[in-house]
PDB file of C-alpha atoms and ligand atoms in Angstrom:
ATOM      1  CA  MET A   1       4.733  24.069  -5.818  1.00 95.00           C
ATOM      2  CA  ASN A   2       1.894  21.812  -3.847  1.00 98.00           C
ATOM      3  CA  ILE A   3       2.530  19.518  -1.354  1.00 98.00           C
ATOM      4  CA  ILE A   4       0.164  16.138  -1.399  1.00 98.00           C
ATOM      5  CA  ASP A   5      -0.373  15.793   2.248  1.00 98.00           C
ATOM      6  CA  GLY A   6      -0.871  12.017   2.879  1.00 98.00           C
ATOM      7  CA  LYS A   7      -1.206  12.441   6.599  1.00 98.00           C
ATOM      8  CA  GLN A   8      -4.132  14.957   6.468  1.00 98.00           C
ATOM      9  CA  ILE A   9      -5.698  12.892   3.760  1.00 98.00           C
ATOM     10  CA  ALA A  10      -5.520   9.740   5.620  1.00 98.00           C
ATOM     11  CA  GLN A  11      -6.869  11.460   8.861  1.00 98.00           C
ATOM     12  CA  LYS A  12      -9.969  12.397   6.623  1.00 98.00           C
ATOM     13  CA  LEU A  13     -10.602   8.604   5.441  1.00 98.00           C
ATOM     14  CA  ARG A  14     -10.148   7.325   8.836  1.00 98.00           C
ATOM     15  CA  ASN A  15     -12.576   9.922   9.985  1.00 98.00           C
ATOM     16  CA  ASP A  16     -15.154   8.924   7.362  1.00 98.00           C
ATOM     17  CA  ILE A  17     -14.866   5.067   8.079  1.00 98.00           C
ATOM     18  CA  ALA A  18     -15.147   5.767  11.700  1.00 98.00           C
ATOM     19  CA  LYS A  19     -18.457   7.627  11.263  1.00 98.00           C
ATOM     20  CA  LYS A  20     -19.500   4.457   8.905  1.00 98.00           C
ATOM     21  CA  VAL A  21     -18.649   2.145  11.523  1.00 98.00           C
ATOM     22  CA  GLU A  22     -20.791   3.652  14.313  1.00 98.00           C
ATOM     23  CA  LYS A  23     -23.652   2.771  12.073  1.00 98.00           C
ATOM     24  CA  LEU A  24     -22.972  -0.811  11.724  1.00 98.00           C
ATOM     25  CA  ASP A  25     -24.232  -3.816  13.946  1.00 96.00           C
ATOM     26  CA  ARG A  26     -20.801  -5.486  14.219  1.00 98.00           C
ATOM     27  CA  ALA A  27     -17.264  -3.962  14.209  1.00 98.00           C
ATOM     28  CA  PRO A  28     -15.249  -4.831  11.146  1.00 98.00           C
ATOM     29  CA  GLY A  29     -12.528  -7.300  12.060  1.00 98.00           C
ATOM     30  CA  LEU A  30      -8.990  -7.401  10.716  1.00 98.00           C
ATOM     31  CA  ALA A  31      -6.303  -9.719  11.840  1.00 98.00           C
ATOM     32  CA  VAL A  32      -2.492  -8.803  11.260  1.00 98.00           C
ATOM     33  CA  ILE A  33      -0.075 -11.694  11.355  1.00 98.00           C
ATOM     34  CA  LEU A  34       3.738 -10.758  12.007  1.00 98.00           C
ATOM     35  CA  VAL A  35       6.150 -13.427  11.626  1.00 98.00           C
ATOM     36  CA  GLY A  36       9.434 -12.596  13.329  1.00 98.00           C
ATOM     37  CA  ASP A  37      10.570  -9.297  14.719  1.00 96.00           C
ATOM     38  CA  ASP A  38      11.872  -7.323  12.020  1.00 96.00           C
ATOM     39  CA  PRO A  39      11.853  -3.793  13.457  1.00 95.00           C
ATOM     40  CA  ALA A  40      10.384  -1.543  10.586  1.00 94.00           C
ATOM     41  CA  SER A  41       7.694  -4.572  10.215  1.00 97.00           C
ATOM     42  CA  THR A  42       7.004  -4.361  13.943  1.00 97.00           C
ATOM     43  CA  ILE A  43       6.262  -0.658  13.422  1.00 96.00           C
ATOM     44  CA  TYR A  44       3.976  -1.254  10.740  1.00 97.00           C
ATOM     45  CA  VAL A  45       1.830  -3.756  12.409  1.00 98.00           C
ATOM     46  CA  ARG A  46       1.601  -1.648  15.509  1.00 98.00           C
ATOM     47  CA  ASN A  47       0.463   1.117  13.241  1.00 98.00           C
ATOM     48  CA  LYS A  48      -2.109  -0.895  11.524  1.00 98.00           C
ATOM     49  CA  ASP A  49      -3.434  -2.287  14.685  1.00 98.00           C
ATOM     50  CA  ASN A  50      -3.333   1.343  16.318  1.00 98.00           C
ATOM     51  CA  ALA A  51      -5.483   2.755  13.224  1.00 98.00           C
ATOM     52  CA  CYS A  52      -7.994  -0.339  13.715  1.00 98.00           C
ATOM     53  CA  LYS A  53      -8.816   0.758  17.167  1.00 98.00           C
ATOM     54  CA  GLU A  54      -9.182   4.556  16.089  1.00 98.00           C
ATOM     55  CA  VAL A  55     -12.011   3.825  13.571  1.00 98.00           C
ATOM     56  CA  GLY A  56     -13.923   1.185  16.141  1.00 98.00           C
ATOM     57  CA  PHE A  57     -12.679  -2.160  14.258  1.00 98.00           C
ATOM     58  CA  TYR A  58     -12.106  -5.174  15.972  1.00 98.00           C
ATOM     59  CA  SER A  59      -8.503  -6.152  15.409  1.00 98.00           C
ATOM     60  CA  GLU A  60      -6.457  -8.961  16.126  1.00 98.00           C
ATOM     61  CA  LYS A  61      -2.494  -9.048  16.271  1.00 98.00           C
ATOM     62  CA  ILE A  62      -0.962 -12.305  15.915  1.00 98.00           C
ATOM     63  CA  ASN A  63       2.750 -12.428  16.507  1.00 98.00           C
ATOM     64  CA  LYS A  64       4.566 -15.511  15.462  1.00 98.00           C
ATOM     65  CA  SER A  65       8.018 -16.751  15.882  1.00 98.00           C
ATOM     66  CA  ALA A  66      10.520 -16.407  13.123  1.00 98.00           C
ATOM     67  CA  ASN A  67      10.624 -20.192  13.504  1.00 98.00           C
ATOM     68  CA  ILE A  68       7.247 -20.942  12.744  1.00 98.00           C
ATOM     69  CA  THR A  69       6.765 -23.867  10.191  1.00 98.00           C
ATOM     70  CA  GLN A  70       5.046 -23.469   6.656  1.00 98.00           C
ATOM     71  CA  GLN A  71       2.312 -25.471   7.923  1.00 98.00           C
ATOM     72  CA  GLU A  72       1.807 -23.796  11.252  1.00 98.00           C
ATOM     73  CA  LEU A  73       1.674 -20.602   9.045  1.00 99.00           C
ATOM     74  CA  LEU A  74      -1.059 -21.860   6.689  1.00 99.00           C
ATOM     75  CA  ASP A  75      -3.383 -23.404   9.557  1.00 99.00           C
ATOM     76  CA  GLU A  76      -3.395 -19.889  11.129  1.00 98.00           C
ATOM     77  CA  VAL A  77      -4.505 -18.407   7.936  1.00 99.00           C
ATOM     78  CA  ILE A  78      -7.045 -20.998   7.491  1.00 99.00           C
ATOM     79  CA  ARG A  79      -8.068 -20.431  11.203  1.00 98.00           C
ATOM     80  CA  LEU A  80      -8.609 -16.954  10.407  1.00 99.00           C
ATOM     81  CA  ASN A  81     -10.746 -17.844   6.991  1.00 98.00           C
ATOM     82  CA  ASN A  82     -13.161 -19.606   9.301  1.00 98.00           C
ATOM     83  CA  ASP A  83     -13.152 -16.819  11.762  1.00 98.00           C
ATOM     84  CA  ASP A  84     -16.491 -14.758  11.230  1.00 98.00           C
ATOM     85  CA  LYS A  85     -15.431 -12.012  13.503  1.00 98.00           C
ATOM     86  CA  ILE A  86     -12.832 -11.505  10.926  1.00 98.00           C
ATOM     87  CA  ASP A  87     -13.196  -9.701   7.591  1.00 98.00           C
ATOM     88  CA  GLY A  88      -9.543  -9.098   6.500  1.00 99.00           C
ATOM     89  CA  ILE A  89      -6.568 -10.830   6.817  1.00 99.00           C
ATOM     90  CA  LEU A  90      -3.226  -9.377   6.222  1.00 98.00           C
ATOM     91  CA  VAL A  91       0.254 -11.096   6.474  1.00 98.00           C
ATOM     92  CA  GLN A  92       2.841  -8.758   6.802  1.00 98.00           C
ATOM     93  CA  LEU A  93       5.636  -9.150   4.409  1.00 98.00           C
ATOM     94  CA  PRO A  94       8.718  -9.981   3.893  1.00 97.00           C
ATOM     95  CA  LEU A  95       8.330 -13.296   5.348  1.00 98.00           C
ATOM     96  CA  PRO A  96      11.155 -15.271   6.599  1.00 98.00           C
ATOM     97  CA  LYS A  97      13.394 -16.939   3.795  1.00 98.00           C
ATOM     98  CA  HIS A  98      12.035 -20.418   4.724  1.00 98.00           C
ATOM     99  CA  LEU A  99       8.315 -19.736   4.186  1.00 98.00           C
ATOM    100  CA  ASP A 100       6.535 -19.629   1.029  1.00 98.00           C
ATOM    101  CA  THR A 101       5.251 -16.308   0.582  1.00 98.00           C
ATOM    102  CA  ASN A 102       3.188 -17.097  -2.727  1.00 98.00           C
ATOM    103  CA  LEU A 103       1.569 -20.310  -0.950  1.00 99.00           C
ATOM    104  CA  VAL A 104       0.362 -18.054   2.193  1.00 99.00           C
ATOM    105  CA  ILE A 105      -1.033 -15.477   0.042  1.00 99.00           C
ATOM    106  CA  GLU A 106      -3.141 -18.003  -1.903  1.00 99.00           C
ATOM    107  CA  THR A 107      -4.278 -19.641   1.279  1.00 99.00           C
ATOM    108  CA  ILE A 108      -6.037 -16.628   2.307  1.00 99.00           C
ATOM    109  CA  SER A 109      -9.819 -16.135   1.149  1.00 98.00           C
ATOM    110  CA  PRO A 110      -9.956 -13.895  -1.571  1.00 98.00           C
ATOM    111  CA  GLU A 111     -12.589 -12.155   0.083  1.00 98.00           C
ATOM    112  CA  LYS A 112     -10.755 -11.367   3.182  1.00 98.00           C
ATOM    113  CA  ASP A 113      -7.699 -10.735   1.166  1.00 99.00           C
ATOM    114  CA  VAL A 114      -7.430  -6.971   2.025  1.00 98.00           C
ATOM    115  CA  ASP A 115      -3.884  -6.537   0.884  1.00 98.00           C
ATOM    116  CA  GLY A 116      -5.472  -7.320  -2.670  1.00 98.00           C
ATOM    117  CA  PHE A 117      -2.701  -9.740  -3.395  1.00 98.00           C
ATOM    118  CA  HIS A 118      -4.061 -13.012  -4.060  1.00 98.00           C
ATOM    119  CA  SER A 119      -4.172 -13.980  -7.689  1.00 98.00           C
ATOM    120  CA  GLU A 120      -7.835 -13.759  -8.227  1.00 98.00           C
ATOM    121  CA  ASN A 121      -7.840 -10.207  -6.980  1.00 98.00           C
ATOM    122  CA  ILE A 122      -4.644  -9.153  -8.660  1.00 98.00           C
ATOM    123  CA  GLY A 123      -6.281 -10.678 -11.683  1.00 98.00           C
ATOM    124  CA  LYS A 124      -9.423  -8.646 -11.623  1.00 98.00           C
ATOM    125  CA  LEU A 125      -7.211  -5.571 -11.237  1.00 98.00           C
ATOM    126  CA  MET A 126      -5.507  -6.564 -14.580  1.00 98.00           C
ATOM    127  CA  GLN A 127      -9.293  -6.804 -15.851  1.00 98.00           C
ATOM    128  CA  ASN A 128     -10.284  -3.416 -14.357  1.00 98.00           C
ATOM    129  CA  LYS A 129     -12.841  -5.252 -12.310  1.00 98.00           C
ATOM    130  CA  ALA A 130     -10.993  -4.881  -9.257  1.00 97.00           C
ATOM    131  CA  ASN A 131     -12.781  -4.979  -5.692  1.00 96.00           C
ATOM    132  CA  LEU A 132     -10.378  -5.534  -3.190  1.00 98.00           C
ATOM    133  CA  ARG A 133      -6.899  -3.724  -4.540  1.00 98.00           C
ATOM    134  CA  PRO A 134      -3.206  -3.417  -3.366  1.00 98.00           C
ATOM    135  CA  CYS A 135      -3.506  -0.672  -0.485  1.00 98.00           C
ATOM    136  CA  THR A 136      -0.252   1.414  -1.237  1.00 98.00           C
ATOM    137  CA  PRO A 137      -1.268   1.871  -5.036  1.00 98.00           C
ATOM    138  CA  LYS A 138      -5.012   2.431  -4.395  1.00 99.00           C
ATOM    139  CA  GLY A 139      -3.686   5.037  -1.499  1.00 99.00           C
ATOM    140  CA  VAL A 140      -1.671   6.626  -4.332  1.00 99.00           C
ATOM    141  CA  MET A 141      -4.861   7.108  -6.513  1.00 99.00           C
ATOM    142  CA  THR A 142      -6.528   8.692  -3.847  1.00 98.00           C
ATOM    143  CA  MET A 143      -3.667  10.925  -3.483  1.00 98.00           C
ATOM    144  CA  LEU A 144      -3.677  11.815  -7.079  1.00 98.00           C
ATOM    145  CA  ALA A 145      -7.514  12.276  -7.117  1.00 98.00           C
ATOM    146  CA  THR A 146      -6.995  15.114  -4.375  1.00 98.00           C
ATOM    147  CA  THR A 147      -4.836  17.203  -7.177  1.00 98.00           C
ATOM    148  CA  GLY A 148      -7.973  17.442  -9.408  1.00 98.00           C
ATOM    149  CA  ILE A 149      -5.627  16.565 -12.312  1.00 98.00           C
ATOM    150  CA  ASP A 150      -7.392  14.467 -14.805  1.00 98.00           C
ATOM    151  CA  LEU A 151      -4.964  11.094 -15.581  1.00 98.00           C
ATOM    152  CA  ILE A 152      -6.543  10.241 -18.950  1.00 98.00           C
ATOM    153  CA  GLY A 153      -3.812  10.343 -21.616  1.00 98.00           C
ATOM    154  CA  LYS A 154      -1.298  11.360 -19.219  1.00 98.00           C
ATOM    155  CA  ASP A 155       2.076   9.927 -19.538  1.00 98.00           C
ATOM    156  CA  CYS A 156       2.782   8.007 -16.191  1.00 99.00           C
ATOM    157  CA  VAL A 157       6.178   6.559 -15.198  1.00 99.00           C
ATOM    158  CA  VAL A 158       6.333   3.976 -12.305  1.00 99.00           C
ATOM    159  CA  VAL A 159       9.974   3.133 -11.194  1.00 98.00           C
ATOM    160  CA  GLY A 160      10.173  -0.342  -9.493  1.00 98.00           C
ATOM    161  CA  ALA A 161       8.082  -3.516 -10.467  1.00 98.00           C
ATOM    162  CA  SER A 162       7.254  -5.129  -7.309  1.00 98.00           C
ATOM    163  CA  ASN A 163       4.107  -6.941  -6.568  1.00 98.00           C
ATOM    164  CA  ILE A 164       3.197  -4.875  -3.719  1.00 98.00           C
ATOM    165  CA  VAL A 165       3.632  -1.769  -5.503  1.00 98.00           C
ATOM    166  CA  GLY A 166       5.105  -1.210  -8.898  1.00 98.00           C
ATOM    167  CA  ARG A 167       3.035  -3.507 -10.826  1.00 98.00           C
ATOM    168  CA  PRO A 168      -0.375  -2.811  -9.554  1.00 98.00           C
ATOM    169  CA  MET A 169       0.241   0.907  -9.417  1.00 99.00           C
ATOM    170  CA  ALA A 170       1.000   0.598 -13.079  1.00 99.00           C
ATOM    171  CA  MET A 171      -2.404  -1.220 -13.590  1.00 98.00           C
ATOM    172  CA  GLU A 172      -4.215   1.476 -11.373  1.00 98.00           C
ATOM    173  CA  LEU A 173      -3.013   4.292 -13.803  1.00 99.00           C
ATOM    174  CA  LEU A 174      -3.533   2.124 -16.850  1.00 98.00           C
ATOM    175  CA  ASN A 175      -7.405   1.705 -15.688  1.00 98.00           C
ATOM    176  CA  ALA A 176      -7.438   5.492 -15.211  1.00 98.00           C
ATOM    177  CA  GLY A 177      -6.718   6.148 -18.597  1.00 98.00           C
ATOM    178  CA  ALA A 178      -3.023   6.995 -18.365  1.00 98.00           C
ATOM    179  CA  THR A 179      -0.070   5.838 -20.754  1.00 98.00           C
ATOM    180  CA  VAL A 180       2.200   3.754 -18.371  1.00 98.00           C
ATOM    181  CA  THR A 181       5.816   3.100 -18.626  1.00 98.00           C
ATOM    182  CA  ILE A 182       7.262   0.576 -16.073  1.00 98.00           C
ATOM    183  CA  CYS A 183      10.864   1.066 -15.274  1.00 98.00           C
ATOM    184  CA  ASN A 184      12.937  -1.192 -12.853  1.00 95.00           C
ATOM    185  CA  SER A 185      16.586  -1.187 -12.026  1.00 90.00           C
ATOM    186  CA  LYS A 186      17.739  -2.370 -15.559  1.00 95.00           C
ATOM    187  CA  THR A 187      16.080   0.490 -17.327  1.00 98.00           C
ATOM    188  CA  GLN A 188      18.149   2.434 -19.784  1.00 98.00           C
ATOM    189  CA  ASP A 189      17.848   6.376 -19.510  1.00 98.00           C
ATOM    190  CA  LEU A 190      15.970   6.472 -16.518  1.00 98.00           C
ATOM    191  CA  SER A 191      16.396  10.199 -16.320  1.00 98.00           C
ATOM    192  CA  GLY A 192      15.292  10.536 -19.959  1.00 98.00           C
ATOM    193  CA  LYS A 193      11.811   8.639 -19.573  1.00 98.00           C
ATOM    194  CA  LEU A 194      11.107  10.925 -16.327  1.00 98.00           C
ATOM    195  CA  GLN A 195      11.720  14.091 -17.906  1.00 98.00           C
ATOM    196  CA  ARG A 196       8.926  13.208 -20.453  1.00 98.00           C
ATOM    197  CA  ALA A 197       6.385  12.223 -17.570  1.00 98.00           C
ATOM    198  CA  ASP A 198       3.503  13.963 -16.353  1.00 98.00           C
ATOM    199  CA  VAL A 199       3.265  11.811 -13.088  1.00 99.00           C
ATOM    200  CA  ILE A 200       6.080  10.092 -11.389  1.00 99.00           C
ATOM    201  CA  VAL A 201       5.252   7.138  -9.049  1.00 99.00           C
ATOM    202  CA  VAL A 202       8.706   5.740  -7.492  1.00 98.00           C
ATOM    203  CA  ALA A 203       8.942   2.419  -5.227  1.00 98.00           C
ATOM    204  CA  VAL A 204      12.240   1.275  -5.486  1.00 97.00           C
ATOM    205  CA  GLY A 205      13.968   1.984  -1.825  1.00 97.00           C
ATOM    206  CA  VAL A 206      16.785   3.782  -2.983  1.00 97.00           C
ATOM    207  CA  ALA A 207      17.577   7.240  -0.899  1.00 98.00           C
ATOM    208  CA  HIS A 208      17.503  10.229  -2.979  1.00 98.00           C
ATOM    209  CA  LEU A 209      17.492   7.990  -6.409  1.00 97.00           C
ATOM    210  CA  ILE A 210      15.559  10.596  -8.214  1.00 98.00           C
ATOM    211  CA  LYS A 211      16.921  14.049  -8.664  1.00 98.00           C
ATOM    212  CA  GLY A 212      15.471  17.565  -9.266  1.00 98.00           C
ATOM    213  CA  ASP A 213      16.754  18.047 -12.878  1.00 98.00           C
ATOM    214  CA  TRP A 214      14.981  14.779 -13.949  1.00 98.00           C
ATOM    215  CA  ILE A 215      11.416  16.041 -12.977  1.00 98.00           C
ATOM    216  CA  LYS A 216       9.509  18.006 -15.609  1.00 98.00           C
ATOM    217  CA  LYS A 217       8.151  21.385 -14.959  1.00 98.00           C
ATOM    218  CA  GLY A 218       4.774  20.909 -13.137  1.00 98.00           C
ATOM    219  CA  ALA A 219       4.903  17.166 -12.866  1.00 98.00           C
ATOM    220  CA  VAL A 220       3.163  15.092 -10.490  1.00 98.00           C
ATOM    221  CA  VAL A 221       5.839  13.184  -7.788  1.00 98.00           C
ATOM    222  CA  ILE A 222       4.648  10.559  -5.236  1.00 99.00           C
ATOM    223  CA  ASP A 223       7.372   8.932  -3.480  1.00 98.00           C
ATOM    224  CA  VAL A 224       6.666   5.728  -2.124  1.00 98.00           C
ATOM    225  CA  GLY A 225      10.285   4.675  -0.721  1.00 97.00           C
ATOM    226  CA  ILE A 226      11.082   4.894   2.987  1.00 96.00           C
ATOM    227  CA  ASN A 227      14.681   4.902   3.716  1.00 97.00           C
ATOM    228  CA  ARG A 228      16.490   5.520   6.983  1.00 95.00           C
ATOM    229  CA  LEU A 229      19.621   7.078   6.598  1.00 97.00           C
ATOM    230  CA  GLU A 230      23.029   6.484   8.916  1.00 97.00           C
ATOM    231  CA  THR A 231      21.596   9.526  10.640  1.00 97.00           C
ATOM    232  CA  GLY A 232      18.394   8.079  11.764  1.00 95.00           C
ATOM    233  CA  LYS A 233      16.442  10.386   9.138  1.00 97.00           C
ATOM    234  CA  LEU A 234      13.594   8.990   7.255  1.00 96.00           C
ATOM    235  CA  VAL A 235      13.941   9.679   3.565  1.00 98.00           C
ATOM    236  CA  GLY A 236      12.274   8.816   0.465  1.00 98.00           C
ATOM    237  CA  ASP A 237      13.477   7.788  -2.950  1.00 98.00           C
ATOM    238  CA  VAL A 238      12.993  11.202  -4.216  1.00 98.00           C
ATOM    239  CA  ASP A 239      15.850  13.828  -3.688  1.00 98.00           C
ATOM    240  CA  PHE A 240      13.005  16.261  -2.094  1.00 98.00           C
ATOM    241  CA  GLU A 241      14.890  19.538  -1.994  1.00 98.00           C
ATOM    242  CA  SER A 242      15.905  19.457  -5.738  1.00 98.00           C
ATOM    243  CA  ALA A 243      12.403  17.974  -6.601  1.00 98.00           C
ATOM    244  CA  ILE A 244      10.509  20.642  -5.359  1.00 98.00           C
ATOM    245  CA  LYS A 245      11.910  23.324  -7.650  1.00 98.00           C
ATOM    246  CA  ASN A 246      10.528  21.326 -10.749  1.00 98.00           C
ATOM    247  CA  ALA A 247       7.698  19.444  -8.999  1.00 98.00           C
ATOM    248  CA  GLY A 248       4.156  21.078  -9.098  1.00 98.00           C
ATOM    249  CA  TRP A 249       2.713  18.366  -6.816  1.00 98.00           C
ATOM    250  CA  ILE A 250       4.835  16.423  -4.458  1.00 98.00           C
ATOM    251  CA  SER A 251       4.329  13.881  -1.791  1.00 98.00           C
ATOM    252  CA  PRO A 252       6.711  13.955   1.390  1.00 98.00           C
ATOM    253  CA  VAL A 253       8.481  11.332   3.129  1.00 98.00           C
ATOM    254  CA  PRO A 254       7.250  10.725   6.083  1.00 97.00           C
ATOM    255  CA  GLY A 255       3.872  11.980   5.838  1.00 98.00           C
ATOM    256  CA  GLY A 256       2.844  11.061   2.254  1.00 98.00           C
ATOM    257  CA  VAL A 257       2.122   7.517   1.204  1.00 98.00           C
ATOM    258  CA  GLY A 258       2.773   5.753   4.569  1.00 98.00           C
ATOM    259  CA  PRO A 259      -0.275   6.900   6.530  1.00 98.00           C
ATOM    260  CA  MET A 260      -2.276   6.391   3.083  1.00 98.00           C
ATOM    261  CA  THR A 261      -1.307   2.608   2.873  1.00 98.00           C
ATOM    262  CA  ILE A 262      -2.746   1.896   6.447  1.00 98.00           C
ATOM    263  CA  ALA A 263      -5.886   4.109   5.515  1.00 98.00           C
ATOM    264  CA  THR A 264      -6.723   2.109   2.682  1.00 98.00           C
ATOM    265  CA  LEU A 265      -6.125  -0.985   4.274  1.00 98.00           C
ATOM    266  CA  LEU A 266      -9.268   0.092   6.535  1.00 99.00           C
ATOM    267  CA  GLU A 267     -11.069   1.185   3.570  1.00 98.00           C
ATOM    268  CA  ASN A 268     -10.204  -2.335   2.210  1.00 99.00           C
ATOM    269  CA  THR A 269     -11.592  -3.778   5.590  1.00 99.00           C
ATOM    270  CA  LEU A 270     -14.690  -2.347   5.426  1.00 98.00           C
ATOM    271  CA  THR A 271     -15.242  -3.297   1.979  1.00 98.00           C
ATOM    272  CA  ALA A 272     -14.390  -6.780   2.727  1.00 98.00           C
ATOM    273  CA  TYR A 273     -16.934  -6.622   5.738  1.00 98.00           C
ATOM    274  CA  GLN A 274     -19.650  -5.192   3.570  1.00 98.00           C
ATOM    275  CA  ASN A 275     -19.050  -7.891   0.794  1.00 98.00           C
ATOM    276  CA  ARG A 276     -19.547 -10.645   3.301  1.00 96.00           C
ATOM    277  CA  LYS A 277     -22.818  -9.245   4.813  1.00 91.00           C
TER     278      LYS A 277
HETATM  279  N1  GUN B   1       4.740  -5.086   3.333  1.00 81.72           N
HETATM  280  C1  GUN B   1       5.404  -3.736   2.957  1.00 81.72           C
HETATM  281  N2  GUN B   1       4.383  -3.290   2.365  1.00 81.72           N
HETATM  282  C2  GUN B   1       3.380  -4.099   2.608  1.00 81.72           C
HETATM  283  C3  GUN B   1       1.830  -4.125   2.457  1.00 81.72           C
HETATM  284  O1  GUN B   1       1.299  -3.255   1.619  1.00 81.72           O
HETATM  285  N3  GUN B   1       1.122  -5.402   2.977  1.00 81.72           N
HETATM  286  C4  GUN B   1       1.976  -6.236   3.483  1.00 81.72           C
HETATM  287  N4  GUN B   1       0.944  -7.383   3.886  1.00 81.72           N
HETATM  288  N5  GUN B   1       3.167  -6.230   3.626  1.00 81.72           N
HETATM  289  C5  GUN B   1       3.768  -5.259   3.172  1.00 81.72           C
END
């Protein structure tokens, strides 16, 4: 059994990006907007800001009150669309319920949409012509590439169908030539579907949902879940202790997908910078 060490792969990506930034005449700029003070979102935004500093990016961390109006938030996005120092704009999700998430995403200029969530960028991903690709699924593809396993014709099962992870993840795997099954919370016989999978990507946010005996011997298992147990311990959606008995490759939580999402955001910001030049 092999561990896919996301922390290490992400560090290498950041080192490579930092080297490229040294040669540029201007620092690529990322703006991250956080609305409210959700504890998990606050940590993610801080980690993104720190990662920018590490590679020499210009970064703006913008904190807005949870009471911000729809129009005030749109005006902030429009201001950043027009700010030449800023190459990438990320609005941390989820947003408070009174705000229209879709409208906010569609207001971000597609060439600064480093999350790859704008309909123009998602549409291009569907056509296998993507330029800015959603960070978590793209980071997972980078992790899969390190295994050296050829995805062409492989049976891949994605558990979870969110706009942020599951749907774009399925499209990434399809674009790589795999046969893809997308499961959701209503899927019948989930364990049976997983038992046939060569590659499993799980992103549902249910601690220990996937049991070791649902995993085919030698399968690759990527765990996108981050769940905090009552004890305070962080765990994924996969029951790691039983999964390692069958998996050929597995990503841990923490230290798996999490750092890859952030390193991929930096990659996308560099891409957005290059596109804008
Ligand atoms: N919340 C959880 N994951 C993400 C992400 O990849 N991007 C944004 N903007 N918000 C998130």
